[in-house]
Amino acid sequence: MAEIVALRPHDDAARPVPVETDKGILRFLTCGSVDDGKSTLIGRLLLDTKKLFDDQLASLEKDSRRFGTVGDDMDLALLVDGLEAEREQGITIDVAYRFFATEKRKFIVADTPGHEQYTRNMATGASTADLAVLLIDARKGILNQTRRHATIAAMLGIRHVVLAINKIDLVDYDRVVYDRIVAAFDADASHYGFASRVAIPISARHGDNVGERSESMPWYRGPTLLEHLEGIDLSVDVTASRPFRFPVQWVNRPDLTFRGYAGTIAAGTIRAGDDIVVARTGQQATVSRIVTYDGDVRSASADEAVTLTLDREIDLSRGDILATPAARPDVSDQFAAHLIWMADEAMLPGRPYLMKIGTRTVGAAITELKHKVEIETLKPLAAKTLALNDIGFANLSLAEPIAFDSYEDNRTTGAFILIDRFTNATVAAGMIRFGLSRATNIHRQALDVDKAARAGAKGQKPAVLWFTGLSGSGKSTIANLVEKKLHLMGRHTYLLDGDNVRHGLNRDLGFTDADRVENIRRVAETAKLFVDAGLIVLVSFISPFRAERQLARDLVAEGEFVEIFVDTPLEVAEARDVKGLYKKAREGKIKNFTGIDSPYEAPLTPDIRLDTSIGDAEAQADRIVDYLIERGYSAA
Amino acid sequence: MPAQLPPHLRRLEAEAIFIMREVVANFENPVMLYSIGKDSSVMLHLAMKAFHPAKPPFPLLHVDTTWKFREMIAFRDETVKRLGLDIKVHTNQEGKAAGINPFDHGSSNYTQVMKTEALKQALDAGGYDAAFGGARRDEEKSRAKERVFSFRSAHHGWDPKNQRPELWSLYNTRIRTGETIRVFPLSNWTELDIWQYIAAENIPIVPLYFAAERPVVARNGQLIMADDQRMRLLPGEKVEMRRVRFRTLGCYPLTAAVESDADTLDAIVEEMFLATTSERQGRLIDHDESGSMEKKKREGYF
């Protein structure tokens, strides 16, 4: 599984000197449970790369005597636990960034807290990291917190993980313990999808297999931690080969002769002469110059900060994304995303937040929390809200469409933060999974005067009474009687009748299956609006298909849909033939007639089934009214 | 061309440029703290790059304690003239009138009045909503936890336990009236990065960084340069010429020199690799007590 390039043994005696093979920067984070030794490990890395100066060591000795937790030894954790409160409490309460270098690489390490309540800080450290060092206490093995951190690391797009099985000295350098922990991790590994996983038995306190190879574990033949960090090949992750993305950061207009678009390339490569497109508007142009302080360049790639000029004037400002016309980002005002909630105040669906994505800031609301993610197992859990450190999967709706990629495709154009409009606090981090088409999945924002308030004023509970049955079954007659009775009782009602609606709203629809579905969809949506207005809505439609009746039921809340099956056998209805339609259908003058040459799918479990062979229409209507009073839809 | 920069410096350079542009795009009235030292020189050089062909669209601000090395002031004036930039110089006039100095009032009091208070006065007077500083996370433990965009209350206070989470390069720039943000584009640079970048980009720096014969006094194991006649000697002290240079620059009575022969950038970089003390060793104000930097920062120090 692990991809390890050839390694040069770490030359312990020499101080690091820069050489030609500069591999750039590796950003990594250390994570793991409380007391697994994260800060000690970083202290050890600093010590082993000779990054510590004499005055720092002297101050460490002083601090060790005062705060130390390891007897007479130097407490390496004190090097990195910077804030006074942390030193007093002996825990790390915030992300600390540390720096060291070897002859091959410069390292930036984020030391993140192990306490569960500080998950947000771990996510912060992970957001800029290429690799995660997951510390595991050899005595404890894989804990829930280990899984949690592996999940967060994977969710934030970290592709490489190191299992640093620490305190191996405390289990007598036992290979069995190591093997067991690695096997336990690998059992879950498919969840995470890391590109590489390397497991190294270490003792951060004594230095085994950190910077120096351990004498105590001849059974371990892999690299030391430092060798691995120096050697790991990140070229598989390079964004330079992906489609060009350039979030415009600032428009540079020093005078009338120059108009440049400054920004940092988020992915891909651009050359002077290349065509680009403004993702949001579809406007195209050609790149004239790539301007830098050091002179124009012919091409520029991911992570470079440049200024582009174009061959023509187009509508383009901060927040727009320039892209290659051949592979454009999505443009939508709705998408589904993972959210990590970072504020003490819980997430509220429908509440307006500000979303910052790339260089753009736009109004946003969480329209629907699909589920919360149980982080140890990645199982979805039903939830109405997210609390601090919760992770959820949600639909978001924006004030206007934006251009974006999925986070998986691009960590810059697929990541966002949510900002509270009133406190300006950063309340959440988000990773876009996919865009949603317009007009689906949109949920209206909660209003002060709501459905319950409107209905309460009328002494009723809003509902759809959905009458279904064959043509001529008596639906409209019964529905009409029910409405009259409710009206006399002072209830506020509205009747949507199939024939009447087809003269207006649905006059453009025929009787094909597709048109019947659309017919029902429109009626169901209309019924929903009336329900929202607090009304009792009577819908009298043949509505022959179960799926569409289910769609109508799903549009309103539970308990707001009463399916009434007017159960009149075909032969009875056909014998009545009030409108002479069966006759025409039999003669072939009407196509797709329900019951004749188009199917009727009878309800399997209607809320009310009316057997029209027993009692007249008046009696059937009474039965429905009684039902409504009984169930509290109407006062008596 | 940037192509000749090593990859890690290219990445740091691009990050700093992004941060600077983000400030200019989001704030109405930014300012750049210019302390004349090597970090400020790098920061200024990056600003020239970030907004090219425009000039940096903000003024520089220098808080002058009146105790800076004379060569620093000369270098400052020469630099702004050479680059054609706007600079505001502020001194705490009340402190100056009261004769606050590092000899009589102790480094801690002196720093509070002539640096921290002076800085707050200048920021308030200018109505700046964002201020760039050249601080690096590798300098000191409490710096290691500071955000790139570091929120300050209306009274310039820093609350280390209530910092905004900072993910990716999505900096939250939202503030209310009166609140400010301190921005640190060099957060992820180390002292070595700074020197390598100065060498690679040929950035002018104050000559005090290069070794030369200078008049110094040995005091408490530190070498203090007698930069002008205000230098006070304790009984038994005498000024002697030694070959020294400075790793960090500030107020001359509070900034220790190191003995060195490094009189070129290459020699300085080489010396960096062999150094066994941190640069802040030369800053006397850091040694008052453990955790003193965090305390000063909470009060508004940069």
PDB file of N, CA and C in Angstrom, chain A residues 25 27 97 99 106 108 128 249 263-265 302-306, chain B residues 7-23 46 50 132 135 137 148-149 166-171 183-190 193 197:
ATOM      1  N   ILE A  25       8.275  22.002   0.369  1.00  0.00           N
ATOM      2  CA  ILE A  25       7.736  21.971   1.723  1.00  0.00           C
ATOM      3  C   ILE A  25       6.817  20.768   1.884  1.00  0.00           C
ATOM      4  N   ARG A  27       3.883  19.805   4.412  1.00  0.00           N
ATOM      5  CA  ARG A  27       3.070  20.228   5.554  1.00  0.00           C
ATOM      6  C   ARG A  27       2.389  18.992   6.110  1.00  0.00           C
ATOM      7  N   TYR A  97       1.949  25.841  15.082  1.00  0.00           N
ATOM      8  CA  TYR A  97       2.715  25.508  13.886  1.00  0.00           C
ATOM      9  C   TYR A  97       4.194  25.553  14.236  1.00  0.00           C
ATOM     10  N   PHE A  99       8.327  24.512  12.796  1.00  0.00           N
ATOM     11  CA  PHE A  99       9.094  24.480  11.553  1.00  0.00           C
ATOM     12  C   PHE A  99      10.420  23.797  11.790  1.00  0.00           C
ATOM     13  N   LYS A 106      11.835  21.188   3.778  1.00  0.00           N
ATOM     14  CA  LYS A 106      11.386  22.028   4.881  1.00  0.00           C
ATOM     15  C   LYS A 106      10.044  21.471   5.342  1.00  0.00           C
ATOM     16  N   ILE A 108       6.552  21.956   7.769  1.00  0.00           N
ATOM     17  CA  ILE A 108       5.682  22.771   8.617  1.00  0.00           C
ATOM     18  C   ILE A 108       4.726  21.791   9.284  1.00  0.00           C
ATOM     19  N   THR A 128      -4.612  22.280   5.656  1.00  0.00           N
ATOM     20  CA  THR A 128      -3.460  22.691   4.845  1.00  0.00           C
ATOM     21  C   THR A 128      -2.379  21.618   4.799  1.00  0.00           C
ATOM     22  N   GLN A 249      -8.580  37.463  -7.515  1.00  0.00           N
ATOM     23  CA  GLN A 249      -8.492  37.940  -6.140  1.00  0.00           C
ATOM     24  C   GLN A 249      -8.612  39.457  -6.051  1.00  0.00           C
ATOM     25  N   GLY A 263      -4.182  37.000  -8.845  1.00  0.00           N
ATOM     26  CA  GLY A 263      -4.699  35.840  -8.136  1.00  0.00           C
ATOM     27  C   GLY A 263      -3.657  34.747  -8.064  1.00  0.00           C
ATOM     28  N   THR A 264      -4.004  33.688  -7.344  1.00  0.00           N
ATOM     29  CA  THR A 264      -3.133  32.527  -7.220  1.00  0.00           C
ATOM     30  C   THR A 264      -3.786  31.370  -7.957  1.00  0.00           C
ATOM     31  N   ILE A 265      -3.043  30.723  -8.825  1.00  0.00           N
ATOM     32  CA  ILE A 265      -3.599  29.637  -9.631  1.00  0.00           C
ATOM     33  C   ILE A 265      -3.965  28.464  -8.720  1.00  0.00           C
ATOM     34  N   ALA A 302      -0.083  25.869 -10.927  1.00  0.00           N
ATOM     35  CA  ALA A 302      -0.756  25.860  -9.630  1.00  0.00           C
ATOM     36  C   ALA A 302       0.131  26.404  -8.519  1.00  0.00           C
ATOM     37  N   ASP A 303      -0.478  27.140  -7.613  1.00  0.00           N
ATOM     38  CA  ASP A 303       0.146  27.731  -6.425  1.00  0.00           C
ATOM     39  C   ASP A 303       0.983  28.980  -6.725  1.00  0.00           C
ATOM     40  N   GLU A 304       1.080  29.384  -7.980  1.00  0.00           N
ATOM     41  CA  GLU A 304       1.837  30.604  -8.266  1.00  0.00           C
ATOM     42  C   GLU A 304       0.916  31.816  -8.244  1.00  0.00           C
ATOM     43  N   ALA A 305       1.424  32.901  -7.649  1.00  0.00           N
ATOM     44  CA  ALA A 305       0.662  34.148  -7.563  1.00  0.00           C
ATOM     45  C   ALA A 305       1.070  35.039  -8.715  1.00  0.00           C
ATOM     46  N   VAL A 306       0.155  35.286  -9.641  1.00  0.00           N
ATOM     47  CA  VAL A 306       0.482  36.038 -10.854  1.00  0.00           C
ATOM     48  C   VAL A 306      -0.603  37.085 -11.124  1.00  0.00           C
TER      49      VAL A 306
ATOM     50  N   PRO B   7      12.125  25.610  -4.401  1.00  0.00           N
ATOM     51  CA  PRO B   7      10.673  25.414  -4.345  1.00  0.00           C
ATOM     52  C   PRO B   7      10.033  25.893  -3.038  1.00  0.00           C
ATOM     53  N   HIS B   8      10.711  25.678  -1.919  1.00  0.00           N
ATOM     54  CA  HIS B   8      10.042  26.055  -0.668  1.00  0.00           C
ATOM     55  C   HIS B   8       9.919  27.562  -0.538  1.00  0.00           C
ATOM     56  N   LEU B   9      10.881  28.315  -1.097  1.00  0.00           N
ATOM     57  CA  LEU B   9      10.765  29.774  -1.042  1.00  0.00           C
ATOM     58  C   LEU B   9       9.718  30.289  -2.023  1.00  0.00           C
ATOM     59  N   ARG B  10       9.584  29.607  -3.154  1.00  0.00           N
ATOM     60  CA  ARG B  10       8.533  29.995  -4.112  1.00  0.00           C
ATOM     61  C   ARG B  10       7.166  29.852  -3.467  1.00  0.00           C
ATOM     62  N   ARG B  11       7.006  28.763  -2.729  1.00  0.00           N
ATOM     63  CA  ARG B  11       5.698  28.529  -2.119  1.00  0.00           C
ATOM     64  C   ARG B  11       5.420  29.567  -1.026  1.00  0.00           C
ATOM     65  N   LEU B  12       6.443  29.883  -0.231  1.00  0.00           N
ATOM     66  CA  LEU B  12       6.267  30.881   0.817  1.00  0.00           C
ATOM     67  C   LEU B  12       5.992  32.262   0.220  1.00  0.00           C
ATOM     68  N   GLU B  13       6.691  32.563  -0.868  1.00  0.00           N
ATOM     69  CA  GLU B  13       6.490  33.850  -1.535  1.00  0.00           C
ATOM     70  C   GLU B  13       5.060  33.973  -2.057  1.00  0.00           C
ATOM     71  N   ALA B  14       4.586  32.927  -2.723  1.00  0.00           N
ATOM     72  CA  ALA B  14       3.232  32.969  -3.283  1.00  0.00           C
ATOM     73  C   ALA B  14       2.188  33.088  -2.174  1.00  0.00           C
ATOM     74  N   GLU B  15       2.433  32.402  -1.069  1.00  0.00           N
ATOM     75  CA  GLU B  15       1.486  32.468   0.050  1.00  0.00           C
ATOM     76  C   GLU B  15       1.408  33.888   0.607  1.00  0.00           C
ATOM     77  N   ALA B  16       2.564  34.524   0.787  1.00  0.00           N
ATOM     78  CA  ALA B  16       2.590  35.882   1.337  1.00  0.00           C
ATOM     79  C   ALA B  16       1.902  36.864   0.386  1.00  0.00           C
ATOM     80  N   ILE B  17       2.124  36.689  -0.904  1.00  0.00           N
ATOM     81  CA  ILE B  17       1.497  37.579  -1.892  1.00  0.00           C
ATOM     82  C   ILE B  17      -0.023  37.412  -1.853  1.00  0.00           C
ATOM     83  N   PHE B  18      -0.475  36.161  -1.759  1.00  0.00           N
ATOM     84  CA  PHE B  18      -1.918  35.913  -1.668  1.00  0.00           C
ATOM     85  C   PHE B  18      -2.505  36.631  -0.450  1.00  0.00           C
ATOM     86  N   ILE B  19      -1.814  36.512   0.679  1.00  0.00           N
ATOM     87  CA  ILE B  19      -2.302  37.119   1.922  1.00  0.00           C
ATOM     88  C   ILE B  19      -2.404  38.640   1.772  1.00  0.00           C
ATOM     89  N   MET B  20      -1.394  39.244   1.174  1.00  0.00           N
ATOM     90  CA  MET B  20      -1.400  40.705   1.015  1.00  0.00           C
ATOM     91  C   MET B  20      -2.530  41.164   0.099  1.00  0.00           C
ATOM     92  N   ARG B  21      -2.727  40.438  -0.981  1.00  0.00           N
ATOM     93  CA  ARG B  21      -3.807  40.811  -1.902  1.00  0.00           C
ATOM     94  C   ARG B  21      -5.169  40.653  -1.232  1.00  0.00           C
ATOM     95  N   GLU B  22      -5.273  39.624  -0.391  1.00  0.00           N
ATOM     96  CA  GLU B  22      -6.538  39.387   0.301  1.00  0.00           C
ATOM     97  C   GLU B  22      -6.871  40.577   1.213  1.00  0.00           C
ATOM     98  N   VAL B  23      -5.853  41.141   1.828  1.00  0.00           N
ATOM     99  CA  VAL B  23      -6.062  42.298   2.704  1.00  0.00           C
ATOM    100  C   VAL B  23      -6.529  43.504   1.887  1.00  0.00           C
ATOM    101  N   LEU B  46       8.005  41.759  -0.796  1.00  0.00           N
ATOM    102  CA  LEU B  46       6.856  40.953  -1.229  1.00  0.00           C
ATOM    103  C   LEU B  46       5.681  41.845  -1.618  1.00  0.00           C
ATOM    104  N   ALA B  50       3.552  41.877  -4.953  1.00  0.00           N
ATOM    105  CA  ALA B  50       2.134  41.489  -4.936  1.00  0.00           C
ATOM    106  C   ALA B  50       1.279  42.410  -5.800  1.00  0.00           C
ATOM    107  N   PHE B 132      -0.412  45.074   8.656  1.00  0.00           N
ATOM    108  CA  PHE B 132       0.542  43.989   8.391  1.00  0.00           C
ATOM    109  C   PHE B 132       1.677  44.045   9.402  1.00  0.00           C
ATOM    110  N   ALA B 135       5.868  39.467  11.881  1.00  0.00           N
ATOM    111  CA  ALA B 135       6.161  38.407  12.847  1.00  0.00           C
ATOM    112  C   ALA B 135       6.098  37.029  12.193  1.00  0.00           C
ATOM    113  N   ARG B 137       6.014  32.694  12.978  1.00  0.00           N
ATOM    114  CA  ARG B 137       5.619  31.739  14.014  1.00  0.00           C
ATOM    115  C   ARG B 137       6.817  31.052  14.661  1.00  0.00           C
ATOM    116  N   VAL B 148      -2.853  33.781  10.895  1.00  0.00           N
ATOM    117  CA  VAL B 148      -2.333  34.683   9.868  1.00  0.00           C
ATOM    118  C   VAL B 148      -3.143  35.986   9.894  1.00  0.00           C
ATOM    119  N   PHE B 149      -4.473  35.843   9.984  1.00  0.00           N
ATOM    120  CA  PHE B 149      -5.352  37.001  10.173  1.00  0.00           C
ATOM    121  C   PHE B 149      -5.780  36.976  11.632  1.00  0.00           C
ATOM    122  N   GLU B 166      -8.844  28.910  11.344  1.00  0.00           N
ATOM    123  CA  GLU B 166      -8.326  29.380  10.059  1.00  0.00           C
ATOM    124  C   GLU B 166      -8.015  28.178   9.186  1.00  0.00           C
ATOM    125  N   LEU B 167      -8.892  27.903   8.224  1.00  0.00           N
ATOM    126  CA  LEU B 167      -8.753  26.718   7.384  1.00  0.00           C
ATOM    127  C   LEU B 167      -8.355  27.112   5.969  1.00  0.00           C
ATOM    128  N   TRP B 168      -7.624  26.196   5.335  1.00  0.00           N
ATOM    129  CA  TRP B 168      -7.174  26.408   3.955  1.00  0.00           C
ATOM    130  C   TRP B 168      -6.545  27.790   3.851  1.00  0.00           C
ATOM    131  N   SER B 169      -6.861  28.501   2.749  1.00  0.00           N
ATOM    132  CA  SER B 169      -6.420  29.894   2.681  1.00  0.00           C
ATOM    133  C   SER B 169      -7.657  30.784   2.717  1.00  0.00           C
ATOM    134  N   LEU B 170      -8.689  30.305   3.432  1.00  0.00           N
ATOM    135  CA  LEU B 170      -9.947  31.059   3.523  1.00  0.00           C
ATOM    136  C   LEU B 170      -9.930  31.925   4.773  1.00  0.00           C
ATOM    137  N   TYR B 171      -9.350  33.098   4.643  1.00  0.00           N
ATOM    138  CA  TYR B 171      -9.211  33.981   5.797  1.00  0.00           C
ATOM    139  C   TYR B 171     -10.498  34.773   6.024  1.00  0.00           C
ATOM    140  N   VAL B 183      -2.266  41.236  10.415  1.00  0.00           N
ATOM    141  CA  VAL B 183      -2.029  40.237   9.372  1.00  0.00           C
ATOM    142  C   VAL B 183      -0.536  39.932   9.285  1.00  0.00           C
ATOM    143  N   PHE B 184      -0.225  38.642   9.278  1.00  0.00           N
ATOM    144  CA  PHE B 184       1.180  38.222   9.310  1.00  0.00           C
ATOM    145  C   PHE B 184       1.528  37.387   8.077  1.00  0.00           C
ATOM    146  N   PRO B 185       1.926  38.052   7.001  1.00  0.00           N
ATOM    147  CA  PRO B 185       2.198  37.307   5.764  1.00  0.00           C
ATOM    148  C   PRO B 185       3.409  36.383   5.863  1.00  0.00           C
ATOM    149  N   LEU B 186       4.275  36.613   6.860  1.00  0.00           N
ATOM    150  CA  LEU B 186       5.489  35.786   6.989  1.00  0.00           C
ATOM    151  C   LEU B 186       5.312  34.696   8.046  1.00  0.00           C
ATOM    152  N   SER B 187       4.071  34.416   8.431  1.00  0.00           N
ATOM    153  CA  SER B 187       3.821  33.439   9.497  1.00  0.00           C
ATOM    154  C   SER B 187       4.612  32.150   9.332  1.00  0.00           C
ATOM    155  N   ASN B 188       4.669  31.638   8.122  1.00  0.00           N
ATOM    156  CA  ASN B 188       5.258  30.313   7.907  1.00  0.00           C
ATOM    157  C   ASN B 188       6.726  30.356   7.487  1.00  0.00           C
ATOM    158  N   TRP B 189       7.343  31.540   7.606  1.00  0.00           N
ATOM    159  CA  TRP B 189       8.760  31.646   7.266  1.00  0.00           C
ATOM    160  C   TRP B 189       9.589  31.410   8.523  1.00  0.00           C
ATOM    161  N   THR B 190      10.784  30.844   8.320  1.00  0.00           N
ATOM    162  CA  THR B 190      11.730  30.743   9.429  1.00  0.00           C
ATOM    163  C   THR B 190      12.840  31.768   9.209  1.00  0.00           C
ATOM    164  N   ASP B 193      14.734  30.874   6.222  1.00  0.00           N
ATOM    165  CA  ASP B 193      14.031  31.212   4.982  1.00  0.00           C
ATOM    166  C   ASP B 193      14.251  32.685   4.634  1.00  0.00           C
ATOM    167  N   TYR B 197      16.026  33.972   1.326  1.00  0.00           N
ATOM    168  CA  TYR B 197      15.248  34.780   0.380  1.00  0.00           C
ATOM    169  C   TYR B 197      15.938  36.111   0.115  1.00  0.00           C
TER     170      TYR B 197
END
